[in-house]
Amino acid sequence: MTRNRYLSILLLLFFCVPHVLRAQEETFTHQDTLRGMITAERAWWDLQYYHLKVKVDPADSTIEGSNIIRYKAVLPGNVLQVDLQPPMQIRKVLAGKQELQVTHDGNAHYVHLGATMKAGQTGEIEVFYGGKPRVAVKPPWDGGISWSKDAKGKPFVASSCQGLGASAWWPCKDHMYDEVDSMLISVEVPKGLTDVSNGRLRKVEEGKQTTTFHWFVANPINNYGVNINIAEYVHFGHTFNGEKGKLDVNFWVLKQNEAAARKQFLQVDSMLTAFEYWFGPYPFYEDGYKLVEVPYLGMEHQSSVTYGNGYKNGYMGTDLSGTGWGLKFDYIIVHESGHEWFANNITYQDAADMWIHEGFTDYSECLYLDYYFGKKAAREYVLGLRRLIDNDRPIIGTYNVNKEGSSDMYFKGANLLHMIRTMMQNDSTWRETLRGMNREFYHKTVITEQIEKYLSDHLGHNLHNVFDQYLRDDRIPILQYAIHGKRLVFKWSNCVDHFDMPVQVYVNGKTAWIEPHTQWSSLEWVEEIRTVELSADFYVAGFNLIGNPE
């Protein structure tokens, strides 16, 4: 990454704030800032490579190990911020054989190199650490490490840490803007157990009482996407013939669930077929695709997607949309795998923009239905999800403090994308837009403004005010209208200034497009107007007939 790109990202994230008209007051701490900002101690160096080496002991719920961090200076610097959350502790940091000074500020640990590095130089440190990591409370939403047991009483262990941060269980540069280029994950576990992590299994080393599994990730990966999954697993798999050739597909499940998994996991090939059609090639052919059983619902860990949906269709056997269509697929297989394109390929730089992950991936469920059951099924499903929208606060959160916005990023985000698709009026254009996004932002981190511009360019309509309304504000607009003979007048209310989303209406049963603003506009029809209906594809609070306009 170039020096100019680092500076532009730093300045953009520092000054970028949500355009919210009715912002809620929130209090953030010094630690929130250290976690969420691209601090000076982060900005000057670029991640190149990790080698995470850990020994996991389920008997006492401990992790001991080290992380080799290889980096390149993009600016002069001599202090690196490495993040690790208590109760985990850094034991020491070495550069070669030299032990380096480390100072601490809560979760942020500052490694002092001594001499200042020049831009272009590379370096390497090894951070030794250990302790009892935070126990997951309600994974994956309130994560950490899940220390469970299977039906036979054997250890069943898994990590999940989105939002919380990977630094809950291993030392890293815990900010989303900088993804490591490649990574080796070496996990030592008690004999008889298997660790499944990201990427491809390079080697298995057998010791007297333990076994070490070495997994190599060839592609850039975000920190929370790194995982460990430990159990007495059985393995099966096959090859999927995809757009880029042969993709290795592997499954790791508990023995007692193998028969159910072999049946339910047939949906993986269906998912890959549909998503490669809509989004382009699976982004990590070099690392393969894995689905791994875990003791919680599931998570989008890159090339190591985790699964705990009970081998049932729907979301734990229920249809979130209330339409029946949600029972046509396994929610965790489809949703969490959709994140391989939107979260792991295209990744937000700041947690405030988490909607980029969840909005697009929630909409991917609709596109799965579209591929196999048609556009009508997809439409009914996404409209059904509206019943779950709270409109409690803006979808975009607060920048630079690791704070995501409303959980409406899922269902309201999906409906926003459905409206944009409707506005495009051409499904082939919509498909190419989604595929083009995954080419344009291939293995990159992004901010909302980049997604906004990309969609605006392909739609041919500036979406800034639409994004302000549906992402940065919590009100739902109302479309007011009046009829005067052959003339239809209309405007938006309960909305942000200059809101200008075009919508589809049916005048006397015939389709028409209008472009309302916050001031009165009009449409001259060819005949006396008797009825006007607004297309249900547009998420508005009301379509209100009034008397005389202002």
PDB file of N, CA and C in Angstrom, residues 29-88:
ATOM      1  N   THR A  29     -15.027   5.947  24.963  1.00  0.00           N
ATOM      2  CA  THR A  29     -13.876   6.016  25.846  1.00  0.00           C
ATOM      3  C   THR A  29     -12.579   6.147  25.062  1.00  0.00           C
ATOM      4  N   HIS A  30     -11.529   6.412  25.791  1.00  0.00           N
ATOM      5  CA  HIS A  30     -10.187   6.444  25.207  1.00  0.00           C
ATOM      6  C   HIS A  30      -9.861   5.108  24.554  1.00  0.00           C
ATOM      7  N   GLN A  31     -10.273   4.003  25.181  1.00  0.00           N
ATOM      8  CA  GLN A  31     -10.014   2.683  24.616  1.00  0.00           C
ATOM      9  C   GLN A  31     -10.787   2.470  23.316  1.00  0.00           C
ATOM     10  N   ASP A  32     -11.994   3.020  23.232  1.00  0.00           N
ATOM     11  CA  ASP A  32     -12.758   2.939  21.982  1.00  0.00           C
ATOM     12  C   ASP A  32     -11.988   3.598  20.844  1.00  0.00           C
ATOM     13  N   THR A  33     -11.368   4.734  21.147  1.00  0.00           N
ATOM     14  CA  THR A  33     -10.595   5.449  20.127  1.00  0.00           C
ATOM     15  C   THR A  33      -9.362   4.651  19.730  1.00  0.00           C
ATOM     16  N   LEU A  34      -8.648   4.104  20.702  1.00  0.00           N
ATOM     17  CA  LEU A  34      -7.455   3.310  20.399  1.00  0.00           C
ATOM     18  C   LEU A  34      -7.815   2.075  19.577  1.00  0.00           C
ATOM     19  N   ARG A  35      -8.989   1.525  19.808  1.00  0.00           N
ATOM     20  CA  ARG A  35      -9.437   0.355  19.057  1.00  0.00           C
ATOM     21  C   ARG A  35      -9.912   0.739  17.658  1.00  0.00           C
ATOM     22  N   GLY A  36     -10.619   1.887  17.539  1.00  0.00           N
ATOM     23  CA  GLY A  36     -11.308   2.194  16.308  1.00  0.00           C
ATOM     24  C   GLY A  36     -10.603   3.117  15.344  1.00  0.00           C
ATOM     25  N   MET A  37      -9.562   3.830  15.788  1.00  0.00           N
ATOM     26  CA  MET A  37      -8.882   4.781  14.902  1.00  0.00           C
ATOM     27  C   MET A  37      -7.655   4.174  14.235  1.00  0.00           C
ATOM     28  N   ILE A  38      -7.308   4.733  13.101  1.00  0.00           N
ATOM     29  CA  ILE A  38      -5.992   4.422  12.522  1.00  0.00           C
ATOM     30  C   ILE A  38      -5.016   5.363  13.211  1.00  0.00           C
ATOM     31  N   THR A  39      -4.525   4.908  14.341  1.00  0.00           N
ATOM     32  CA  THR A  39      -3.635   5.742  15.146  1.00  0.00           C
ATOM     33  C   THR A  39      -2.288   5.926  14.440  1.00  0.00           C
ATOM     34  N   ALA A  40      -1.516   6.880  14.928  1.00  0.00           N
ATOM     35  CA  ALA A  40      -0.185   7.118  14.349  1.00  0.00           C
ATOM     36  C   ALA A  40       0.683   5.871  14.450  1.00  0.00           C
ATOM     37  N   GLU A  41       0.481   5.093  15.515  1.00  0.00           N
ATOM     38  CA  GLU A  41       1.284   3.880  15.720  1.00  0.00           C
ATOM     39  C   GLU A  41       0.809   2.715  14.847  1.00  0.00           C
ATOM     40  N   ARG A  42      -0.293   2.904  14.144  1.00  0.00           N
ATOM     41  CA  ARG A  42      -0.756   1.927  13.150  1.00  0.00           C
ATOM     42  C   ARG A  42      -0.459   2.384  11.727  1.00  0.00           C
ATOM     43  N   ALA A  43      -0.593   3.679  11.502  1.00  0.00           N
ATOM     44  CA  ALA A  43      -0.611   4.206  10.135  1.00  0.00           C
ATOM     45  C   ALA A  43       0.704   4.041   9.396  1.00  0.00           C
ATOM     46  N   TRP A  44       1.828   3.982  10.103  1.00  0.00           N
ATOM     47  CA  TRP A  44       3.128   4.033   9.420  1.00  0.00           C
ATOM     48  C   TRP A  44       3.604   2.686   8.901  1.00  0.00           C
ATOM     49  N   TRP A  45       2.910   1.583   9.250  1.00  0.00           N
ATOM     50  CA  TRP A  45       3.382   0.275   8.804  1.00  0.00           C
ATOM     51  C   TRP A  45       2.239  -0.561   8.223  1.00  0.00           C
ATOM     52  N   ASP A  46       2.610  -1.349   7.217  1.00  0.00           N
ATOM     53  CA  ASP A  46       1.668  -2.170   6.475  1.00  0.00           C
ATOM     54  C   ASP A  46       1.909  -3.642   6.781  1.00  0.00           C
ATOM     55  N   LEU A  47       0.846  -4.347   7.127  1.00  0.00           N
ATOM     56  CA  LEU A  47       0.950  -5.780   7.412  1.00  0.00           C
ATOM     57  C   LEU A  47       1.346  -6.560   6.166  1.00  0.00           C
ATOM     58  N   GLN A  48       2.299  -7.466   6.322  1.00  0.00           N
ATOM     59  CA  GLN A  48       2.716  -8.346   5.224  1.00  0.00           C
ATOM     60  C   GLN A  48       2.365  -9.810   5.498  1.00  0.00           C
ATOM     61  N   TYR A  49       2.617 -10.267   6.734  1.00  0.00           N
ATOM     62  CA  TYR A  49       2.524 -11.707   7.011  1.00  0.00           C
ATOM     63  C   TYR A  49       2.379 -11.927   8.512  1.00  0.00           C
ATOM     64  N   TYR A  50       1.546 -12.892   8.870  1.00  0.00           N
ATOM     65  CA  TYR A  50       1.447 -13.391  10.249  1.00  0.00           C
ATOM     66  C   TYR A  50       1.836 -14.870  10.272  1.00  0.00           C
ATOM     67  N   HIS A  51       2.480 -15.300  11.345  1.00  0.00           N
ATOM     68  CA  HIS A  51       2.530 -16.715  11.671  1.00  0.00           C
ATOM     69  C   HIS A  51       2.049 -16.844  13.111  1.00  0.00           C
ATOM     70  N   LEU A  52       0.782 -17.222  13.250  1.00  0.00           N
ATOM     71  CA  LEU A  52       0.170 -17.394  14.562  1.00  0.00           C
ATOM     72  C   LEU A  52       0.404 -18.818  15.021  1.00  0.00           C
ATOM     73  N   LYS A  53       1.066 -18.956  16.163  1.00  0.00           N
ATOM     74  CA  LYS A  53       1.375 -20.272  16.738  1.00  0.00           C
ATOM     75  C   LYS A  53       0.737 -20.344  18.116  1.00  0.00           C
ATOM     76  N   VAL A  54      -0.230 -21.259  18.290  1.00  0.00           N
ATOM     77  CA  VAL A  54      -0.920 -21.338  19.571  1.00  0.00           C
ATOM     78  C   VAL A  54      -1.058 -22.786  20.032  1.00  0.00           C
ATOM     79  N   LYS A  55      -0.973 -22.944  21.340  1.00  0.00           N
ATOM     80  CA  LYS A  55      -1.273 -24.221  21.983  1.00  0.00           C
ATOM     81  C   LYS A  55      -2.558 -24.025  22.765  1.00  0.00           C
ATOM     82  N   VAL A  56      -3.579 -24.787  22.411  1.00  0.00           N
ATOM     83  CA  VAL A  56      -4.887 -24.646  23.032  1.00  0.00           C
ATOM     84  C   VAL A  56      -5.105 -25.817  23.986  1.00  0.00           C
ATOM     85  N   ASP A  57      -5.390 -25.497  25.244  1.00  0.00           N
ATOM     86  CA  ASP A  57      -5.611 -26.526  26.250  1.00  0.00           C
ATOM     87  C   ASP A  57      -7.052 -26.438  26.748  1.00  0.00           C
ATOM     88  N   PRO A  58      -7.943 -27.280  26.248  1.00  0.00           N
ATOM     89  CA  PRO A  58      -9.340 -27.225  26.684  1.00  0.00           C
ATOM     90  C   PRO A  58      -9.513 -27.583  28.160  1.00  0.00           C
ATOM     91  N   ALA A  59      -8.567 -28.299  28.733  1.00  0.00           N
ATOM     92  CA  ALA A  59      -8.697 -28.734  30.129  1.00  0.00           C
ATOM     93  C   ALA A  59      -8.749 -27.549  31.080  1.00  0.00           C
ATOM     94  N   ASP A  60      -7.969 -26.507  30.801  1.00  0.00           N
ATOM     95  CA  ASP A  60      -7.985 -25.328  31.673  1.00  0.00           C
ATOM     96  C   ASP A  60      -8.346 -24.041  30.931  1.00  0.00           C
ATOM     97  N   SER A  61      -8.864 -24.187  29.711  1.00  0.00           N
ATOM     98  CA  SER A  61      -9.341 -23.046  28.908  1.00  0.00           C
ATOM     99  C   SER A  61      -8.261 -21.997  28.692  1.00  0.00           C
ATOM    100  N   THR A  62      -7.054 -22.451  28.368  1.00  0.00           N
ATOM    101  CA  THR A  62      -5.952 -21.514  28.156  1.00  0.00           C
ATOM    102  C   THR A  62      -5.425 -21.588  26.732  1.00  0.00           C
ATOM    103  N   ILE A  63      -4.788 -20.492  26.336  1.00  0.00           N
ATOM    104  CA  ILE A  63      -4.059 -20.415  25.075  1.00  0.00           C
ATOM    105  C   ILE A  63      -2.686 -19.831  25.375  1.00  0.00           C
ATOM    106  N   GLU A  64      -1.650 -20.492  24.873  1.00  0.00           N
ATOM    107  CA  GLU A  64      -0.291 -19.973  24.977  1.00  0.00           C
ATOM    108  C   GLU A  64       0.323 -20.026  23.591  1.00  0.00           C
ATOM    109  N   GLY A  65       1.067 -18.986  23.240  1.00  0.00           N
ATOM    110  CA  GLY A  65       1.682 -19.030  21.930  1.00  0.00           C
ATOM    111  C   GLY A  65       2.377 -17.744  21.562  1.00  0.00           C
ATOM    112  N   SER A  66       2.499 -17.529  20.257  1.00  0.00           N
ATOM    113  CA  SER A  66       3.158 -16.320  19.765  1.00  0.00           C
ATOM    114  C   SER A  66       2.614 -15.990  18.378  1.00  0.00           C
ATOM    115  N   ASN A  67       2.875 -14.756  17.973  1.00  0.00           N
ATOM    116  CA  ASN A  67       2.521 -14.337  16.621  1.00  0.00           C
ATOM    117  C   ASN A  67       3.695 -13.594  16.014  1.00  0.00           C
ATOM    118  N   ILE A  68       4.196 -14.122  14.907  1.00  0.00           N
ATOM    119  CA  ILE A  68       5.223 -13.414  14.136  1.00  0.00           C
ATOM    120  C   ILE A  68       4.519 -12.407  13.239  1.00  0.00           C
ATOM    121  N   ILE A  69       4.924 -11.149  13.342  1.00  0.00           N
ATOM    122  CA  ILE A  69       4.328 -10.077  12.561  1.00  0.00           C
ATOM    123  C   ILE A  69       5.400  -9.508  11.640  1.00  0.00           C
ATOM    124  N   ARG A  70       5.204  -9.701  10.346  1.00  0.00           N
ATOM    125  CA  ARG A  70       6.125  -9.144   9.354  1.00  0.00           C
ATOM    126  C   ARG A  70       5.443  -7.935   8.711  1.00  0.00           C
ATOM    127  N   TYR A  71       6.172  -6.852   8.588  1.00  0.00           N
ATOM    128  CA  TYR A  71       5.561  -5.596   8.154  1.00  0.00           C
ATOM    129  C   TYR A  71       6.520  -4.794   7.288  1.00  0.00           C
ATOM    130  N   LYS A  72       5.958  -3.778   6.627  1.00  0.00           N
ATOM    131  CA  LYS A  72       6.737  -2.866   5.789  1.00  0.00           C
ATOM    132  C   LYS A  72       6.404  -1.438   6.177  1.00  0.00           C
ATOM    133  N   ALA A  73       7.420  -0.629   6.373  1.00  0.00           N
ATOM    134  CA  ALA A  73       7.198   0.780   6.702  1.00  0.00           C
ATOM    135  C   ALA A  73       6.737   1.530   5.456  1.00  0.00           C
ATOM    136  N   VAL A  74       5.610   2.252   5.581  1.00  0.00           N
ATOM    137  CA  VAL A  74       5.153   3.115   4.494  1.00  0.00           C
ATOM    138  C   VAL A  74       5.420   4.581   4.838  1.00  0.00           C
ATOM    139  N   LEU A  75       5.730   4.824   6.096  1.00  0.00           N
ATOM    140  CA  LEU A  75       6.155   6.126   6.614  1.00  0.00           C
ATOM    141  C   LEU A  75       7.259   5.863   7.631  1.00  0.00           C
ATOM    142  N   PRO A  76       8.080   6.831   7.957  1.00  0.00           N
ATOM    143  CA  PRO A  76       9.066   6.623   9.025  1.00  0.00           C
ATOM    144  C   PRO A  76       8.357   6.358  10.348  1.00  0.00           C
ATOM    145  N   GLY A  77       8.900   5.447  11.148  1.00  0.00           N
ATOM    146  CA  GLY A  77       8.289   5.153  12.439  1.00  0.00           C
ATOM    147  C   GLY A  77       9.145   4.234  13.268  1.00  0.00           C
ATOM    148  N   ASN A  78       8.874   4.207  14.569  1.00  0.00           N
ATOM    149  CA  ASN A  78       9.650   3.333  15.460  1.00  0.00           C
ATOM    150  C   ASN A  78       8.820   2.733  16.598  1.00  0.00           C
ATOM    151  N   VAL A  79       7.503   2.969  16.608  1.00  0.00           N
ATOM    152  CA  VAL A  79       6.636   2.380  17.628  1.00  0.00           C
ATOM    153  C   VAL A  79       5.424   1.754  16.934  1.00  0.00           C
ATOM    154  N   LEU A  80       5.214   0.459  17.177  1.00  0.00           N
ATOM    155  CA  LEU A  80       4.087  -0.248  16.574  1.00  0.00           C
ATOM    156  C   LEU A  80       3.016  -0.504  17.625  1.00  0.00           C
ATOM    157  N   GLN A  81       1.767  -0.251  17.271  1.00  0.00           N
ATOM    158  CA  GLN A  81       0.654  -0.615  18.142  1.00  0.00           C
ATOM    159  C   GLN A  81       0.223  -2.038  17.832  1.00  0.00           C
ATOM    160  N   VAL A  82       0.310  -2.903  18.846  1.00  0.00           N
ATOM    161  CA  VAL A  82      -0.181  -4.273  18.770  1.00  0.00           C
ATOM    162  C   VAL A  82      -1.303  -4.388  19.792  1.00  0.00           C
ATOM    163  N   ASP A  83      -2.398  -5.011  19.405  1.00  0.00           N
ATOM    164  CA  ASP A  83      -3.584  -5.069  20.265  1.00  0.00           C
ATOM    165  C   ASP A  83      -3.760  -6.462  20.870  1.00  0.00           C
ATOM    166  N   LEU A  84      -4.087  -6.486  22.152  1.00  0.00           N
ATOM    167  CA  LEU A  84      -4.411  -7.731  22.846  1.00  0.00           C
ATOM    168  C   LEU A  84      -5.259  -7.369  24.060  1.00  0.00           C
ATOM    169  N   GLN A  85      -6.412  -8.039  24.159  1.00  0.00           N
ATOM    170  CA  GLN A  85      -7.358  -7.703  25.218  1.00  0.00           C
ATOM    171  C   GLN A  85      -7.160  -8.583  26.447  1.00  0.00           C
ATOM    172  N   PRO A  86      -7.313  -7.998  27.652  1.00  0.00           N
ATOM    173  CA  PRO A  86      -7.263  -8.803  28.865  1.00  0.00           C
ATOM    174  C   PRO A  86      -8.458  -9.763  28.913  1.00  0.00           C
ATOM    175  N   PRO A  87      -8.319 -10.900  29.576  1.00  0.00           N
ATOM    176  CA  PRO A  87      -7.207 -11.226  30.478  1.00  0.00           C
ATOM    177  C   PRO A  87      -5.971 -11.811  29.798  1.00  0.00           C
ATOM    178  N   MET A  88      -5.920 -11.823  28.459  1.00  0.00           N
ATOM    179  CA  MET A  88      -4.714 -12.269  27.780  1.00  0.00           C
ATOM    180  C   MET A  88      -3.583 -11.277  28.046  1.00  0.00           C
TER     181      MET A  88
END
